[in-house]
XYZ file of N, CA, C and O in Angstrom:
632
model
N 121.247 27.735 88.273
C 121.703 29.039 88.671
C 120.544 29.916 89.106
O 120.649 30.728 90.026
N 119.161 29.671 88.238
C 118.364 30.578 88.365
C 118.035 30.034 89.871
O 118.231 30.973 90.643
N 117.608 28.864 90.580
C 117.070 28.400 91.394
C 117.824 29.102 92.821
O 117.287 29.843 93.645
N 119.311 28.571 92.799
C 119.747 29.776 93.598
C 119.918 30.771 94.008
O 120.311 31.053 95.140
N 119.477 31.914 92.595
C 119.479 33.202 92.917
C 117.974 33.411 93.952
O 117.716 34.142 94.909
N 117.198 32.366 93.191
C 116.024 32.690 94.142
C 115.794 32.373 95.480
O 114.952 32.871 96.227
N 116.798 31.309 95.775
C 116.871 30.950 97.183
C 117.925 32.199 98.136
O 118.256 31.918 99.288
N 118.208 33.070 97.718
C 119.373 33.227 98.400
C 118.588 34.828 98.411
O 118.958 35.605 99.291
N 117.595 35.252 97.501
C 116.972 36.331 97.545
C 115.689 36.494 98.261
O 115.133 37.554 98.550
N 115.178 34.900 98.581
C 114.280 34.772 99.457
C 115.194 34.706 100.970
O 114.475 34.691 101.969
N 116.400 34.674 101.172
C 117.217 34.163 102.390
C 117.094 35.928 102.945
O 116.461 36.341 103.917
N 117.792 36.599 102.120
C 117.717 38.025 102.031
C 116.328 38.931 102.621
O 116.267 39.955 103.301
N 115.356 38.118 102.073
C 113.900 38.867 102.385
C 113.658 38.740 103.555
O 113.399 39.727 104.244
N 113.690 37.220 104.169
C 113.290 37.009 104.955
C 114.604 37.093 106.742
O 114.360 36.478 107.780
N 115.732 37.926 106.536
C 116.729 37.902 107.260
C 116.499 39.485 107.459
O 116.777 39.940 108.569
N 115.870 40.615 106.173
C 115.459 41.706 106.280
C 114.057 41.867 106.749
O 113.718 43.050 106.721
N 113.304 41.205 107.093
C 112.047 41.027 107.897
C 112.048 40.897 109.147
O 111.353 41.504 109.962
N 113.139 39.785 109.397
C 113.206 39.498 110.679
C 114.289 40.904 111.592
O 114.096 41.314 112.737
N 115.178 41.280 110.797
C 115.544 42.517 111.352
C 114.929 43.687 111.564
O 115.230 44.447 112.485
N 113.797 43.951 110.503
C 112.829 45.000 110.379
C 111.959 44.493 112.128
O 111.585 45.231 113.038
N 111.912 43.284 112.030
C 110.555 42.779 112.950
C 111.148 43.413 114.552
O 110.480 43.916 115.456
N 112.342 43.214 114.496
C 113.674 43.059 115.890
C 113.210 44.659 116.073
O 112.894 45.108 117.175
N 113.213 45.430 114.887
C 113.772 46.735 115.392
C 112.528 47.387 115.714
O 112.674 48.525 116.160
N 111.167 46.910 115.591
C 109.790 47.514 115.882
C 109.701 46.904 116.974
O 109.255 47.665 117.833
N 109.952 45.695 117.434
C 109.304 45.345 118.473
C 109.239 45.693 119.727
O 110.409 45.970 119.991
N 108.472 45.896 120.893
C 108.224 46.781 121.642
C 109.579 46.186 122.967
O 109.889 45.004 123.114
N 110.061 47.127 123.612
C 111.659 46.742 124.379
C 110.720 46.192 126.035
O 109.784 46.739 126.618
N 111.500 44.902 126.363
C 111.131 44.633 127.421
C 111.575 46.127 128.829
O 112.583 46.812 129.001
N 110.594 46.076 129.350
C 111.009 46.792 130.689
C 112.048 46.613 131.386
O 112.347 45.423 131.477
N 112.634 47.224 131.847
C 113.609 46.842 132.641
C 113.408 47.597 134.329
O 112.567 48.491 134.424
N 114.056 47.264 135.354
C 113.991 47.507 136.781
C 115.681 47.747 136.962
O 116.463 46.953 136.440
N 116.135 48.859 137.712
C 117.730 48.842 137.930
C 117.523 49.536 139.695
O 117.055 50.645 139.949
N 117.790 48.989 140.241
C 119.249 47.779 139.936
C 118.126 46.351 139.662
O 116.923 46.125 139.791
N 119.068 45.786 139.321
C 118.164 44.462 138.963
C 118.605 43.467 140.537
O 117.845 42.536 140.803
N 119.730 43.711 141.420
C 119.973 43.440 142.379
C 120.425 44.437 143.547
O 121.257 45.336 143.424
N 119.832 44.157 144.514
C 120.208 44.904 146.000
C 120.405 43.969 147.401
O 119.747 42.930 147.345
N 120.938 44.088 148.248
C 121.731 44.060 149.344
C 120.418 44.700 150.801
O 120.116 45.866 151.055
N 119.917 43.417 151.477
C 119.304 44.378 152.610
C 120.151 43.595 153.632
O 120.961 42.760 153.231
N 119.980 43.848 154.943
C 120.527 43.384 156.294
C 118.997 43.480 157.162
O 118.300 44.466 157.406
N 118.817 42.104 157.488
C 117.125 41.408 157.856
C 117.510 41.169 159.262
O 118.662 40.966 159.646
N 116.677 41.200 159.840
C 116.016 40.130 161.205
C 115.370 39.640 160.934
O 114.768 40.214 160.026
N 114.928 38.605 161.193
C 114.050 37.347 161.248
C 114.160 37.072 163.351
O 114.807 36.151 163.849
N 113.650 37.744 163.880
C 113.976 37.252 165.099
C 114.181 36.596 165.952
O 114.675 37.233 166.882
N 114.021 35.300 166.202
C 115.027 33.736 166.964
C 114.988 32.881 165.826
O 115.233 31.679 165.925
N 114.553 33.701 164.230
C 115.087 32.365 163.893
C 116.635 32.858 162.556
O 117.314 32.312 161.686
N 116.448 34.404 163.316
C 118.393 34.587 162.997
C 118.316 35.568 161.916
O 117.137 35.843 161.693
N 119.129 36.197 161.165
C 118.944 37.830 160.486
C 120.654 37.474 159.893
O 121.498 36.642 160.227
N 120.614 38.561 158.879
C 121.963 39.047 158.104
C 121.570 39.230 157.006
O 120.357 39.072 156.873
N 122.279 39.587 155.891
C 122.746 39.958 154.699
C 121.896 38.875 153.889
O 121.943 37.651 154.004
N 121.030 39.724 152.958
C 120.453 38.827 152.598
C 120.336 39.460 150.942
O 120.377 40.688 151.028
N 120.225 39.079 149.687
C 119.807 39.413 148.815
C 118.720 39.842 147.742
O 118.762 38.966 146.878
N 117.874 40.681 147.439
C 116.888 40.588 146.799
C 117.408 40.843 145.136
O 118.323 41.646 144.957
N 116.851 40.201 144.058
C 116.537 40.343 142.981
C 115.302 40.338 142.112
O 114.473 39.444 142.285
N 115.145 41.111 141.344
C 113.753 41.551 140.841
C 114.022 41.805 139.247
O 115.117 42.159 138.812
N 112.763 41.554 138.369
C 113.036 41.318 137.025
C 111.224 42.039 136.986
O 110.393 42.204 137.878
N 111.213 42.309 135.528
C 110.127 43.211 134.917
C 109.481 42.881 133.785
O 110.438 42.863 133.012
N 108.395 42.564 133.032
C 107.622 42.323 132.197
C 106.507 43.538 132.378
O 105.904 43.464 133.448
N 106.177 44.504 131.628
C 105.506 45.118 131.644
C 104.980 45.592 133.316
O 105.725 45.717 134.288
N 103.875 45.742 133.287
C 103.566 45.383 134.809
C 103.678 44.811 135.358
O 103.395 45.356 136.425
N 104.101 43.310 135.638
C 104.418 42.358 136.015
C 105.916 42.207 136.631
O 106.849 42.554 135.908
N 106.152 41.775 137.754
C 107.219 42.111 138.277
C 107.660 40.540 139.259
O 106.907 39.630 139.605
N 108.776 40.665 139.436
C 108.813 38.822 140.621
C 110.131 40.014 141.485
O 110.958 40.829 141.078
N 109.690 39.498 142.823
C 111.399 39.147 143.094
C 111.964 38.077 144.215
O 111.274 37.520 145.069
N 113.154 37.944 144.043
C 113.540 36.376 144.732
C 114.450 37.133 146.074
O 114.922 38.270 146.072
N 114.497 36.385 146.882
C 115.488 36.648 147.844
C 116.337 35.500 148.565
O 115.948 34.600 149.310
N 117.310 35.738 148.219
C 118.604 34.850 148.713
C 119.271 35.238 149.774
O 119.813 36.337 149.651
N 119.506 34.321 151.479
C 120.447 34.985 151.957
C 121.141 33.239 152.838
O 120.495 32.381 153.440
N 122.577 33.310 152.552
C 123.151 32.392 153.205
C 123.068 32.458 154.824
O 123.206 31.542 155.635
N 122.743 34.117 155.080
C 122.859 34.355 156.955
C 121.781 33.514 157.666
O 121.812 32.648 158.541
N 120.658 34.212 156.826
C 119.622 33.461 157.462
C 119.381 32.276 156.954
O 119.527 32.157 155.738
N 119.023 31.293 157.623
C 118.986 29.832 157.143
C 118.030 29.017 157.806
O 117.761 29.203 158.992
N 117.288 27.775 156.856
C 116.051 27.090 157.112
C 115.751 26.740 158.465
O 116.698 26.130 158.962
N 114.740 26.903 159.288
C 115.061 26.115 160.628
C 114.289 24.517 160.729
O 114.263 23.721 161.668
N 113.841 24.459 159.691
C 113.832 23.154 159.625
C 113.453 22.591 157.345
O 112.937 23.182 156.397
N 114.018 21.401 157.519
C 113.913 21.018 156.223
C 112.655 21.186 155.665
O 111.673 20.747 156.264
N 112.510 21.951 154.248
C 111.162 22.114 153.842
C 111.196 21.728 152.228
O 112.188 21.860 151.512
N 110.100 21.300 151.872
C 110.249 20.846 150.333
C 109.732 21.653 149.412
O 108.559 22.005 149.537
N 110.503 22.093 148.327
C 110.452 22.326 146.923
C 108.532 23.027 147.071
O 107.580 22.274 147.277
N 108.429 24.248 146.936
C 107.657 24.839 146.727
C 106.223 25.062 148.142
O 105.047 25.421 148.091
N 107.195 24.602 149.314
C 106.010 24.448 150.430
C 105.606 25.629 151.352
O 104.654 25.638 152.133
N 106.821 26.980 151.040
C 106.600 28.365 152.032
C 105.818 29.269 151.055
O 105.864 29.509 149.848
N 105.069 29.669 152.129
C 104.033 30.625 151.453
C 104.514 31.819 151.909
O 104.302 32.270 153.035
N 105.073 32.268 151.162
C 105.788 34.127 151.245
C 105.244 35.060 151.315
O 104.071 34.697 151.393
N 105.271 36.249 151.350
C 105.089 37.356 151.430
C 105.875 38.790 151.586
O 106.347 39.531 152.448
N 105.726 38.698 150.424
C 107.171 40.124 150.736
C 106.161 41.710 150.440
O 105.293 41.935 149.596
N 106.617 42.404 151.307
C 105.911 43.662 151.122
C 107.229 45.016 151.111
O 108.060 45.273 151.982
N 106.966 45.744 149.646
C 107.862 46.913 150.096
C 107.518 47.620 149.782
O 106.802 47.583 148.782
N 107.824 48.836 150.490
C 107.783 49.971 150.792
C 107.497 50.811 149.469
O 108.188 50.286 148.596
N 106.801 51.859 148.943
C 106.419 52.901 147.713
C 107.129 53.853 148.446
O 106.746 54.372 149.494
N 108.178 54.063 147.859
C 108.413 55.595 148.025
C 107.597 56.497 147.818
O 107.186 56.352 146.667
N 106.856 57.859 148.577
C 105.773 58.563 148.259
C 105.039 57.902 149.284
O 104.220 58.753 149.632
N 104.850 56.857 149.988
C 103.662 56.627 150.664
C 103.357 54.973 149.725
O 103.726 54.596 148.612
N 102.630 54.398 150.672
C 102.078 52.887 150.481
C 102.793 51.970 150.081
O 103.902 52.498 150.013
N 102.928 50.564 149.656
C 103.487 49.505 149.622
C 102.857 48.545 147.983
O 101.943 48.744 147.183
N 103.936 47.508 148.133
C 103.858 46.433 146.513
C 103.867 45.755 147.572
O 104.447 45.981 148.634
N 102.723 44.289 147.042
C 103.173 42.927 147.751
C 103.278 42.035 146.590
O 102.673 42.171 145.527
N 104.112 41.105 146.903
C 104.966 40.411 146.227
C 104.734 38.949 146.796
O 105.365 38.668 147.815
N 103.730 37.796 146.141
C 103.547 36.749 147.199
C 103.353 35.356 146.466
O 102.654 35.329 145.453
N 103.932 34.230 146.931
C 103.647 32.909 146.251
C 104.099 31.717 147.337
O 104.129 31.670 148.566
N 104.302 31.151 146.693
C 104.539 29.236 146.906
C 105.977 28.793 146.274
O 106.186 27.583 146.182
N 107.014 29.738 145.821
C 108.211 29.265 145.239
C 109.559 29.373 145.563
O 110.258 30.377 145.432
N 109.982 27.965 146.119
C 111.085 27.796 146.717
C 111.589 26.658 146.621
O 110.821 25.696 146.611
N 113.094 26.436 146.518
C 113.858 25.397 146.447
C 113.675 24.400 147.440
O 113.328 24.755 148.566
N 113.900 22.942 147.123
C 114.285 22.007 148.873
C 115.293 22.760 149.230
O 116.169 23.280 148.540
N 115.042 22.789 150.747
C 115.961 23.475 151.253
C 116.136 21.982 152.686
O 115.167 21.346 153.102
N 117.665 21.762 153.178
C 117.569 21.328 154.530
C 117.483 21.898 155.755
O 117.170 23.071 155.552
N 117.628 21.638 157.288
C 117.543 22.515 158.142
C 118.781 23.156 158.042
O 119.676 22.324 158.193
N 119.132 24.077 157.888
C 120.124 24.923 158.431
C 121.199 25.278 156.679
O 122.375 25.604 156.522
N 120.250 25.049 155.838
C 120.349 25.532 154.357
C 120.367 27.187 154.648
O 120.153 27.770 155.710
N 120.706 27.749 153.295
C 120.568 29.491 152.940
C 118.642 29.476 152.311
O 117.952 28.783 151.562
N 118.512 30.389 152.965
C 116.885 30.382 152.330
C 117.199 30.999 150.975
O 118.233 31.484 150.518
N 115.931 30.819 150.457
C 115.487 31.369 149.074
C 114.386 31.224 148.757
O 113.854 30.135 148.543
N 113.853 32.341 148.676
C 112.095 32.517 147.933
C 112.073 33.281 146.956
O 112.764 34.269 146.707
N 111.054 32.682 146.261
C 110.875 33.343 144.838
C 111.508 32.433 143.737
O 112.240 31.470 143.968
N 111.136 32.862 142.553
C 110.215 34.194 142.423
C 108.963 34.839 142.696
O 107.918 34.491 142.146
N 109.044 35.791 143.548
C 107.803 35.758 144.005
C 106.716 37.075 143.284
O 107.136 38.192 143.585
N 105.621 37.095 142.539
C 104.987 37.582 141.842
C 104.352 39.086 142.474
O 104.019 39.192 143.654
N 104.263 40.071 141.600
C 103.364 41.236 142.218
C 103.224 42.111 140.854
O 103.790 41.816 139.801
N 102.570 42.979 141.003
C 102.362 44.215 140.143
C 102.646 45.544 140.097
O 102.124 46.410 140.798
N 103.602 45.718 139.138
C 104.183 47.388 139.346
C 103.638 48.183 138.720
O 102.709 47.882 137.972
N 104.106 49.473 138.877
C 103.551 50.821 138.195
C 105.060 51.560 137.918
O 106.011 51.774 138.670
N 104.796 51.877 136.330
C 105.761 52.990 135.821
C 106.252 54.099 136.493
O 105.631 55.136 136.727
N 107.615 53.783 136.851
C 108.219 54.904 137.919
C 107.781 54.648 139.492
O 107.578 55.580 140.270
N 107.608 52.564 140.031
C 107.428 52.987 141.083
C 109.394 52.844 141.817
O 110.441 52.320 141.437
N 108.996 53.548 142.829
C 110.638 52.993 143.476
C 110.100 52.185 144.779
O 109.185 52.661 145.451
N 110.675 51.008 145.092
C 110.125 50.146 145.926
C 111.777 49.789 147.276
O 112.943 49.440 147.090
N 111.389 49.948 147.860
C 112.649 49.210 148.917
C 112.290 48.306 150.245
O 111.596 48.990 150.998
N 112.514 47.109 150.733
C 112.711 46.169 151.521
C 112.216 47.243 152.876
O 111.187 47.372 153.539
N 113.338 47.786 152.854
C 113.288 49.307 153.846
C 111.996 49.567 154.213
O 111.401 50.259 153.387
N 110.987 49.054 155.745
C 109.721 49.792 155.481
C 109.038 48.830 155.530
O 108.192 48.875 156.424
N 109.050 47.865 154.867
C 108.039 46.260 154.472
C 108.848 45.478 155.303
O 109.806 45.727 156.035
N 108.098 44.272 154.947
C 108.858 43.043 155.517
C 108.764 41.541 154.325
O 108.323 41.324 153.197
N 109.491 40.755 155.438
C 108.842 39.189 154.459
C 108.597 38.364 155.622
O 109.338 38.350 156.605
N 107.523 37.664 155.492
C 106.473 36.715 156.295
C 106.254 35.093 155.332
O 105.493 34.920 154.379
N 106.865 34.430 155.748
C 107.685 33.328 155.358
C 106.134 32.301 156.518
O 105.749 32.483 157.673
N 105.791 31.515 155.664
C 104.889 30.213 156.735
C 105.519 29.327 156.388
O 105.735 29.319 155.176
N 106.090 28.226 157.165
C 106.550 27.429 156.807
C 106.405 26.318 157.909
O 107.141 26.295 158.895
N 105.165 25.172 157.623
C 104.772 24.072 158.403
C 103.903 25.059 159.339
O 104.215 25.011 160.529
N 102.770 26.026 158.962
C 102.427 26.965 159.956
C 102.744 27.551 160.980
O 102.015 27.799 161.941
N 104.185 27.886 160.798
C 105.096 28.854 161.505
C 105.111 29.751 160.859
O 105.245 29.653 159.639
N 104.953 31.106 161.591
C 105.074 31.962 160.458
C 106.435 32.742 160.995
O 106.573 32.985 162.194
N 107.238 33.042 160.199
C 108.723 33.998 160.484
C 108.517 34.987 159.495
O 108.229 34.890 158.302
N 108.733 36.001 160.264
C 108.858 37.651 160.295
C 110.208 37.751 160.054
O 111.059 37.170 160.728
N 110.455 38.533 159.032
C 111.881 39.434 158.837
C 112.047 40.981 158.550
O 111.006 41.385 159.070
N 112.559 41.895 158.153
C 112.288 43.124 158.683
C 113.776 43.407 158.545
O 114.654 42.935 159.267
N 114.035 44.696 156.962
C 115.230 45.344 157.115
C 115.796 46.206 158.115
O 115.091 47.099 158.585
N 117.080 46.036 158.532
C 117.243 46.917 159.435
C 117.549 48.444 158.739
O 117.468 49.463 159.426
N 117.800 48.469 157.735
C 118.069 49.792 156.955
C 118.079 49.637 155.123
O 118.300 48.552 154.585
N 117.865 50.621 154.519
C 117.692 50.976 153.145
C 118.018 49.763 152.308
O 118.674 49.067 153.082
N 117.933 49.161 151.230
C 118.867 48.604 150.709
C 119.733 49.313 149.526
O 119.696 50.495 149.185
N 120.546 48.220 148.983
C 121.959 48.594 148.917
C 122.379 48.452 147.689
O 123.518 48.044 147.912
N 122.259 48.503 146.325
C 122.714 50.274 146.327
C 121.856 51.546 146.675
O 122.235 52.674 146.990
N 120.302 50.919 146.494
C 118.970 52.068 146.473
C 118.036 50.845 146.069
O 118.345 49.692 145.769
N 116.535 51.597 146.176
C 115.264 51.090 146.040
C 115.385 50.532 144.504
O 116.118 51.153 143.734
N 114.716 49.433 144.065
C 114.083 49.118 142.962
C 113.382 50.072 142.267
O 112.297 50.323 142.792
N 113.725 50.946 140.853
C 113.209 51.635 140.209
C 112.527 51.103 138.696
O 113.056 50.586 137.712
N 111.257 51.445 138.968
C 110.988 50.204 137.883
C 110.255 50.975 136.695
O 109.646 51.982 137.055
N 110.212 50.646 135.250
C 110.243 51.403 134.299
C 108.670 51.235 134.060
O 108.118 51.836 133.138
């Protein structure tokens, strides 16, 4: 009997520690919207509705972009486009956002890059709007370029 009380009072200690631990620990950042809506050109190699998403770690920031409109113009493998996404600072100047990470894609697949890495600042607001993304792929380089704001609003990041 005694052995259990002690197991079940050590269960207790250590279930009130770990809740104590939960409730100090410092809250991940967050970015809202965590998704937005731009409308791109990419010019002969085709434009539309495309998606950005973005996630937050302290300063540390990624974001990916998905769009079924625009699509691969030729088959590329698992991590081979070198990206570049640049957006816009509200207030003046720009975030770049840049890597090597992307799905196989075939020719005439939905692109997707990212996550692609950069560094934020508390309270920046960032939008597509203004920047672009510069995609190399087999040393081609494709240019894309919102045609307006995105959608709901800029990336506001904590």
């Amino acid at each position: 009997m005694r052995g259990t009380r002690t197991a079940t009072g050590a269960a207790l200690v250590a279930g009130a520690l770990a809740v104590t631990g939960l409730a100090f620990a410092p809250t991940a950042a967050a970015v809202t919207p965590q998704s937005a809506t731009i409308t791109a050109s990419c010019g002969i190699f085709g434009g539309g509705t495309a998606t950005l998403t973005a996630t937050q770690s302290g300063t540390s920031a990624t974001v990916t972009l998905t769009s079924s409109a625009i699509t691969a113009p030729v088959a590329v493998a698992q991590d081979s486009i070198s990206s570049t996404l640049t957006m816009a600072r509200a207030g003046g100047g720009s975030v770049v956002f840049s890597g090597t990470k992307n799905p196989a894609m075939n020719t005439g697949a939905p692109v997707s890059v990212g996550p692609l890495p950069g560094t934020v600042a508390s309270g920046d607001r960032l939008d597509a709007y203004g920047g672009s993304l510069k995609m190399v792929i087999f040393g081609v380089t494709v240019t894309c370029k919102a045609s307006g704001p995105q959608s709901p609003g800029p990336f506001v990041f904590d």
